[in-house]
């Protein structure tokens, strides 16, 4: 067993259906994410990062180490934010920050989805907070993570084709629109409060 381990999903593989099928979960978590974990473990020896945390690798490494570590961090945040029985909307301080920054929860979702739909190629769309708690939506290519810019990542949609192709084929916007049904805002609020 390597230093880094594949995260356990906090729900059954079919819990997110029909938004995300158990087949997509089987490949996305069991093959793609597992592959990034195996790759990173294989790159550690002699790298100088043998004792580093995942966050340190994401902020300091380059090349394959950076890409695989970034994908591990991104997918851990991604899979942990969903539930088959989610808190369907934010409340409290996060709800207030969303209203302040984007006008309304509906306007936020529309902008977030649009940024996901228009990200060219593979990558991730993120909601993050800066050091003052101000919210920002960013498009990040490939394996990039907002912590590389000093931001705190809160919510992310994966727009790599492997995240949706089995269920939605080319219809990325439909996939992104459906994901709101399974985002557990309790998890996002907890990230924002830390
Ligand atoms: Mn992915």
PDB file of C-alpha atoms and ligand atoms in Angstrom:
ATOM      1  CA  UNK A   1       0.000   0.000   0.000  1.00  0.00           C
ATOM      2  CA  UNK A   2       1.303   3.445  -0.871  1.00  0.00           C
ATOM      3  CA  UNK A   3       1.387   6.591   1.184  1.00  0.00           C
ATOM      4  CA  UNK A   4      -1.785   7.960  -0.366  1.00  0.00           C
ATOM      5  CA  UNK A   5      -4.972   5.876  -0.384  1.00  0.00           C
ATOM      6  CA  UNK A   6      -8.137   5.947  -2.457  1.00  0.00           C
ATOM      7  CA  UNK A   7     -10.829   7.811  -0.532  1.00  0.00           C
ATOM      8  CA  UNK A   8     -13.897   5.846   0.519  1.00  0.00           C
ATOM      9  CA  UNK A   9     -17.127   7.230  -0.891  1.00  0.00           C
ATOM     10  CA  UNK A  10     -19.515   8.571   1.783  1.00  0.00           C
ATOM     11  CA  UNK A  11     -22.478   6.929  -0.026  1.00  0.00           C
ATOM     12  CA  UNK A  12     -23.370   3.755  -1.931  1.00  0.00           C
ATOM     13  CA  UNK A  13     -22.253   3.645  -5.602  1.00  0.00           C
ATOM     14  CA  UNK A  14     -25.879   3.929  -6.785  1.00  0.00           C
ATOM     15  CA  UNK A  15     -26.894   6.638  -4.277  1.00  0.00           C
ATOM     16  CA  UNK A  16     -26.534   9.513  -6.755  1.00  0.00           C
ATOM     17  CA  UNK A  17     -28.699   7.962  -9.504  1.00  0.00           C
ATOM     18  CA  UNK A  18     -30.093   9.085 -11.849  1.00  0.00           C
ATOM     19  CA  UNK A  19     -27.903  12.219 -11.795  1.00  0.00           C
ATOM     20  CA  UNK A  20     -24.682  10.146 -11.729  1.00  0.00           C
ATOM     21  CA  UNK A  21     -25.025   6.429 -12.531  1.00  0.00           C
ATOM     22  CA  UNK A  22     -23.279   3.687 -10.596  1.00  0.00           C
ATOM     23  CA  UNK A  23     -21.390   2.852 -13.807  1.00  0.00           C
ATOM     24  CA  UNK A  24     -19.938   6.377 -13.914  1.00  0.00           C
ATOM     25  CA  UNK A  25     -19.057   6.141 -10.216  1.00  0.00           C
ATOM     26  CA  UNK A  26     -17.368   2.775 -10.828  1.00  0.00           C
ATOM     27  CA  UNK A  27     -15.098   4.245 -13.507  1.00  0.00           C
ATOM     28  CA  UNK A  28     -14.666   7.748 -12.118  1.00  0.00           C
ATOM     29  CA  UNK A  29     -13.856   6.735  -8.545  1.00  0.00           C
ATOM     30  CA  UNK A  30     -12.726   3.137  -8.996  1.00  0.00           C
ATOM     31  CA  UNK A  31     -10.560   3.640 -12.105  1.00  0.00           C
ATOM     32  CA  UNK A  32      -9.742   7.312 -12.749  1.00  0.00           C
ATOM     33  CA  UNK A  33      -9.224   8.485  -9.161  1.00  0.00           C
ATOM     34  CA  UNK A  34      -7.601   5.173  -8.197  1.00  0.00           C
ATOM     35  CA  UNK A  35      -5.233   5.651 -11.121  1.00  0.00           C
ATOM     36  CA  UNK A  36      -4.167   9.105  -9.928  1.00  0.00           C
ATOM     37  CA  UNK A  37      -3.503   7.679  -6.443  1.00  0.00           C
ATOM     38  CA  UNK A  38      -1.413   4.832  -7.845  1.00  0.00           C
ATOM     39  CA  UNK A  39       0.477   7.182 -10.136  1.00  0.00           C
ATOM     40  CA  UNK A  40       1.342   9.597  -7.333  1.00  0.00           C
ATOM     41  CA  UNK A  41       2.484   6.808  -5.019  1.00  0.00           C
ATOM     42  CA  UNK A  42       4.716   5.531  -7.809  1.00  0.00           C
ATOM     43  CA  UNK A  43       6.314   8.958  -8.291  1.00  0.00           C
ATOM     44  CA  UNK A  44       7.128   9.686  -4.622  1.00  0.00           C
ATOM     45  CA  UNK A  45      10.383   7.784  -4.170  1.00  0.00           C
ATOM     46  CA  UNK A  46      13.356  10.015  -4.767  1.00  0.00           C
ATOM     47  CA  UNK A  47      11.158  13.042  -5.513  1.00  0.00           C
ATOM     48  CA  UNK A  48      11.944  14.996  -2.348  1.00  0.00           C
ATOM     49  CA  UNK A  49       8.202  14.941  -1.525  1.00  0.00           C
ATOM     50  CA  UNK A  50       8.202  11.616   0.340  1.00  0.00           C
ATOM     51  CA  UNK A  51       7.074  13.286   3.594  1.00  0.00           C
ATOM     52  CA  UNK A  52       4.957  16.043   2.050  1.00  0.00           C
ATOM     53  CA  UNK A  53       1.221  16.478   2.479  1.00  0.00           C
ATOM     54  CA  UNK A  54      -1.039  16.429  -0.551  1.00  0.00           C
ATOM     55  CA  UNK A  55      -1.506  20.196  -0.242  1.00  0.00           C
ATOM     56  CA  UNK A  56       2.248  20.785  -0.199  1.00  0.00           C
ATOM     57  CA  UNK A  57       2.659  18.677  -3.334  1.00  0.00           C
ATOM     58  CA  UNK A  58      -0.159  20.544  -5.100  1.00  0.00           C
ATOM     59  CA  UNK A  59       1.418  23.903  -4.230  1.00  0.00           C
ATOM     60  CA  UNK A  60       5.095  23.051  -4.864  1.00  0.00           C
ATOM     61  CA  UNK A  61       5.544  20.084  -7.232  1.00  0.00           C
ATOM     62  CA  UNK A  62       5.691  20.127 -11.020  1.00  0.00           C
ATOM     63  CA  UNK A  63       4.890  17.834 -13.919  1.00  0.00           C
ATOM     64  CA  UNK A  64       3.341  14.432 -13.271  1.00  0.00           C
ATOM     65  CA  UNK A  65       3.509  14.746  -9.501  1.00  0.00           C
ATOM     66  CA  UNK A  66       1.596  17.996  -9.595  1.00  0.00           C
ATOM     67  CA  UNK A  67      -0.990  16.674 -12.046  1.00  0.00           C
ATOM     68  CA  UNK A  68      -1.716  13.485 -10.131  1.00  0.00           C
ATOM     69  CA  UNK A  69      -1.754  15.190  -6.715  1.00  0.00           C
ATOM     70  CA  UNK A  70      -4.028  17.928  -8.056  1.00  0.00           C
ATOM     71  CA  UNK A  71      -6.448  15.377  -9.448  1.00  0.00           C
ATOM     72  CA  UNK A  72      -6.530  13.541  -6.102  1.00  0.00           C
ATOM     73  CA  UNK A  73      -7.310  16.738  -4.204  1.00  0.00           C
ATOM     74  CA  UNK A  74      -9.901  17.832  -6.766  1.00  0.00           C
ATOM     75  CA  UNK A  75     -11.715  14.487  -6.791  1.00  0.00           C
ATOM     76  CA  UNK A  76     -11.714  14.176  -3.000  1.00  0.00           C
ATOM     77  CA  UNK A  77     -13.474  17.543  -2.769  1.00  0.00           C
ATOM     78  CA  UNK A  78     -15.792  16.597  -5.638  1.00  0.00           C
ATOM     79  CA  UNK A  79     -16.982  13.197  -4.407  1.00  0.00           C
ATOM     80  CA  UNK A  80     -17.346  14.340  -0.778  1.00  0.00           C
ATOM     81  CA  UNK A  81     -19.726  17.193  -1.663  1.00  0.00           C
ATOM     82  CA  UNK A  82     -22.560  15.001  -3.000  1.00  0.00           C
ATOM     83  CA  UNK A  83     -25.383  13.114  -1.325  1.00  0.00           C
ATOM     84  CA  UNK A  84     -28.442  11.191  -2.434  1.00  0.00           C
ATOM     85  CA  UNK A  85     -30.328  13.073   0.280  1.00  0.00           C
ATOM     86  CA  UNK A  86     -28.641  16.485   0.315  1.00  0.00           C
ATOM     87  CA  UNK A  87     -29.297  19.796   2.019  1.00  0.00           C
ATOM     88  CA  UNK A  88     -30.577  21.375  -1.180  1.00  0.00           C
ATOM     89  CA  UNK A  89     -29.667  25.035  -0.607  1.00  0.00           C
ATOM     90  CA  UNK A  90     -27.254  27.014   1.555  1.00  0.00           C
ATOM     91  CA  UNK A  91     -28.365  28.873   4.654  1.00  0.00           C
ATOM     92  CA  UNK A  92     -26.667  31.213   7.125  1.00  0.00           C
ATOM     93  CA  UNK A  93     -23.397  32.995   6.340  1.00  0.00           C
ATOM     94  CA  UNK A  94     -22.772  31.169   3.067  1.00  0.00           C
ATOM     95  CA  UNK A  95     -26.269  31.980   1.785  1.00  0.00           C
ATOM     96  CA  UNK A  96     -25.681  35.627   2.703  1.00  0.00           C
ATOM     97  CA  UNK A  97     -22.300  35.684   0.932  1.00  0.00           C
ATOM     98  CA  UNK A  98     -23.808  34.143  -2.218  1.00  0.00           C
ATOM     99  CA  UNK A  99     -26.628  36.714  -2.254  1.00  0.00           C
ATOM    100  CA  UNK A 100     -24.137  39.546  -1.718  1.00  0.00           C
ATOM    101  CA  UNK A 101     -21.748  38.417  -4.453  1.00  0.00           C
ATOM    102  CA  UNK A 102     -24.091  37.056  -7.111  1.00  0.00           C
ATOM    103  CA  UNK A 103     -27.464  38.654  -6.371  1.00  0.00           C
ATOM    104  CA  UNK A 104     -29.285  35.405  -5.595  1.00  0.00           C
ATOM    105  CA  UNK A 105     -28.780  31.638  -5.282  1.00  0.00           C
ATOM    106  CA  UNK A 106     -30.401  31.175  -8.698  1.00  0.00           C
ATOM    107  CA  UNK A 107     -28.099  33.752 -10.297  1.00  0.00           C
ATOM    108  CA  UNK A 108     -25.087  32.072  -8.698  1.00  0.00           C
ATOM    109  CA  UNK A 109     -26.077  28.651 -10.060  1.00  0.00           C
ATOM    110  CA  UNK A 110     -26.590  30.103 -13.536  1.00  0.00           C
ATOM    111  CA  UNK A 111     -23.144  31.733 -13.579  1.00  0.00           C
ATOM    112  CA  UNK A 112     -21.432  28.649 -12.146  1.00  0.00           C
ATOM    113  CA  UNK A 113     -23.059  26.388 -14.734  1.00  0.00           C
ATOM    114  CA  UNK A 114     -22.167  28.787 -17.542  1.00  0.00           C
ATOM    115  CA  UNK A 115     -18.516  28.857 -16.468  1.00  0.00           C
ATOM    116  CA  UNK A 116     -18.550  25.050 -16.443  1.00  0.00           C
ATOM    117  CA  UNK A 117     -20.215  24.771 -19.825  1.00  0.00           C
ATOM    118  CA  UNK A 118     -17.803  27.223 -21.476  1.00  0.00           C
ATOM    119  CA  UNK A 119     -14.559  25.830 -20.036  1.00  0.00           C
ATOM    120  CA  UNK A 120     -12.766  24.614 -23.175  1.00  0.00           C
ATOM    121  CA  UNK A 121     -11.280  21.144 -22.869  1.00  0.00           C
ATOM    122  CA  UNK A 122     -10.697  19.365 -19.556  1.00  0.00           C
ATOM    123  CA  UNK A 123     -10.821  21.084 -16.184  1.00  0.00           C
ATOM    124  CA  UNK A 124     -12.905  22.135 -13.238  1.00  0.00           C
ATOM    125  CA  UNK A 125     -15.190  25.028 -12.314  1.00  0.00           C
ATOM    126  CA  UNK A 126     -14.873  26.183  -8.701  1.00  0.00           C
ATOM    127  CA  UNK A 127     -16.583  28.271  -6.076  1.00  0.00           C
ATOM    128  CA  UNK A 128     -13.921  29.480  -3.644  1.00  0.00           C
ATOM    129  CA  UNK A 129     -13.497  31.989  -0.862  1.00  0.00           C
ATOM    130  CA  UNK A 130     -10.637  34.448  -0.555  1.00  0.00           C
ATOM    131  CA  UNK A 131      -8.990  35.284   2.767  1.00  0.00           C
ATOM    132  CA  UNK A 132     -11.731  37.807   3.549  1.00  0.00           C
ATOM    133  CA  UNK A 133     -14.522  35.310   2.872  1.00  0.00           C
ATOM    134  CA  UNK A 134     -15.425  36.912  -0.464  1.00  0.00           C
ATOM    135  CA  UNK A 135     -16.699  34.372  -3.001  1.00  0.00           C
ATOM    136  CA  UNK A 136     -15.314  33.860  -6.475  1.00  0.00           C
ATOM    137  CA  UNK A 137     -16.044  31.473  -9.368  1.00  0.00           C
ATOM    138  CA  UNK A 138     -13.019  30.338 -11.386  1.00  0.00           C
ATOM    139  CA  UNK A 139     -12.335  28.012 -14.294  1.00  0.00           C
ATOM    140  CA  UNK A 140      -9.231  25.884 -13.739  1.00  0.00           C
ATOM    141  CA  UNK A 141      -7.643  23.788 -16.507  1.00  0.00           C
ATOM    142  CA  UNK A 142      -6.716  20.105 -16.199  1.00  0.00           C
ATOM    143  CA  UNK A 143      -5.671  19.329 -12.590  1.00  0.00           C
ATOM    144  CA  UNK A 144      -5.389  22.867 -11.198  1.00  0.00           C
ATOM    145  CA  UNK A 145      -6.891  23.749  -7.797  1.00  0.00           C
ATOM    146  CA  UNK A 146      -7.745  27.208  -6.375  1.00  0.00           C
ATOM    147  CA  UNK A 147      -5.428  26.663  -3.389  1.00  0.00           C
ATOM    148  CA  UNK A 148      -2.606  27.336  -5.852  1.00  0.00           C
ATOM    149  CA  UNK A 149      -3.952  30.919  -5.990  1.00  0.00           C
ATOM    150  CA  UNK A 150      -4.371  31.207  -2.215  1.00  0.00           C
ATOM    151  CA  UNK A 151      -8.128  30.570  -2.391  1.00  0.00           C
ATOM    152  CA  UNK A 152     -10.168  28.168  -0.264  1.00  0.00           C
ATOM    153  CA  UNK A 153     -12.077  25.716  -2.514  1.00  0.00           C
ATOM    154  CA  UNK A 154     -15.723  25.190  -1.559  1.00  0.00           C
ATOM    155  CA  UNK A 155     -17.595  23.559  -4.450  1.00  0.00           C
ATOM    156  CA  UNK A 156     -16.473  22.074  -7.749  1.00  0.00           C
ATOM    157  CA  UNK A 157     -17.929  20.509 -10.894  1.00  0.00           C
ATOM    158  CA  UNK A 158     -15.631  18.231 -12.880  1.00  0.00           C
ATOM    159  CA  UNK A 159     -15.928  18.922 -16.610  1.00  0.00           C
ATOM    160  CA  UNK A 160     -13.492  16.266 -17.806  1.00  0.00           C
ATOM    161  CA  UNK A 161     -15.496  14.072 -20.196  1.00  0.00           C
ATOM    162  CA  UNK A 162     -14.884  11.018 -17.973  1.00  0.00           C
ATOM    163  CA  UNK A 163     -17.167  12.676 -15.364  1.00  0.00           C
ATOM    164  CA  UNK A 164     -20.276  12.537 -17.570  1.00  0.00           C
ATOM    165  CA  UNK A 165     -19.762  10.823 -20.902  1.00  0.00           C
ATOM    166  CA  UNK A 166     -21.317   7.447 -19.987  1.00  0.00           C
ATOM    167  CA  UNK A 167     -24.512   9.157 -18.805  1.00  0.00           C
ATOM    168  CA  UNK A 168     -24.747  12.350 -20.868  1.00  0.00           C
ATOM    169  CA  UNK A 169     -22.373  11.872 -23.851  1.00  0.00           C
ATOM    170  CA  UNK A 170     -21.791  15.335 -25.361  1.00  0.00           C
ATOM    171  CA  UNK A 171     -24.473  17.058 -23.244  1.00  0.00           C
ATOM    172  CA  UNK A 172     -22.192  18.653 -20.683  1.00  0.00           C
ATOM    173  CA  UNK A 173     -24.637  21.505 -19.881  1.00  0.00           C
ATOM    174  CA  UNK A 174     -27.396  18.989 -19.052  1.00  0.00           C
ATOM    175  CA  UNK A 175     -25.025  17.145 -16.723  1.00  0.00           C
ATOM    176  CA  UNK A 176     -24.027  20.357 -14.947  1.00  0.00           C
ATOM    177  CA  UNK A 177     -27.677  21.425 -14.544  1.00  0.00           C
ATOM    178  CA  UNK A 178     -28.528  18.039 -13.001  1.00  0.00           C
ATOM    179  CA  UNK A 179     -25.680  18.127 -10.465  1.00  0.00           C
ATOM    180  CA  UNK A 180     -27.505  20.720  -8.324  1.00  0.00           C
ATOM    181  CA  UNK A 181     -29.893  17.930  -7.276  1.00  0.00           C
ATOM    182  CA  UNK A 182     -27.099  16.121  -5.390  1.00  0.00           C
ATOM    183  CA  UNK A 183     -24.903  18.942  -4.030  1.00  0.00           C
ATOM    184  CA  UNK A 184     -25.008  18.712  -0.245  1.00  0.00           C
ATOM    185  CA  UNK A 185     -24.824  22.319   0.936  1.00  0.00           C
ATOM    186  CA  UNK A 186     -24.131  21.189   4.468  1.00  0.00           C
ATOM    187  CA  UNK A 187     -20.668  20.110   3.271  1.00  0.00           C
ATOM    188  CA  UNK A 188     -20.084  23.371   1.394  1.00  0.00           C
ATOM    189  CA  UNK A 189     -21.128  25.427   4.427  1.00  0.00           C
ATOM    190  CA  UNK A 190     -18.711  23.466   6.612  1.00  0.00           C
ATOM    191  CA  UNK A 191     -15.846  24.195   4.196  1.00  0.00           C
ATOM    192  CA  UNK A 192     -16.763  27.888   4.148  1.00  0.00           C
ATOM    193  CA  UNK A 193     -16.848  28.118   7.946  1.00  0.00           C
ATOM    194  CA  UNK A 194     -13.326  26.711   8.424  1.00  0.00           C
TER     195      UNK A 194
HETATM  196 MN1  LIG B   1     -12.710  13.407 -12.841  1.00  0.00          MN
END
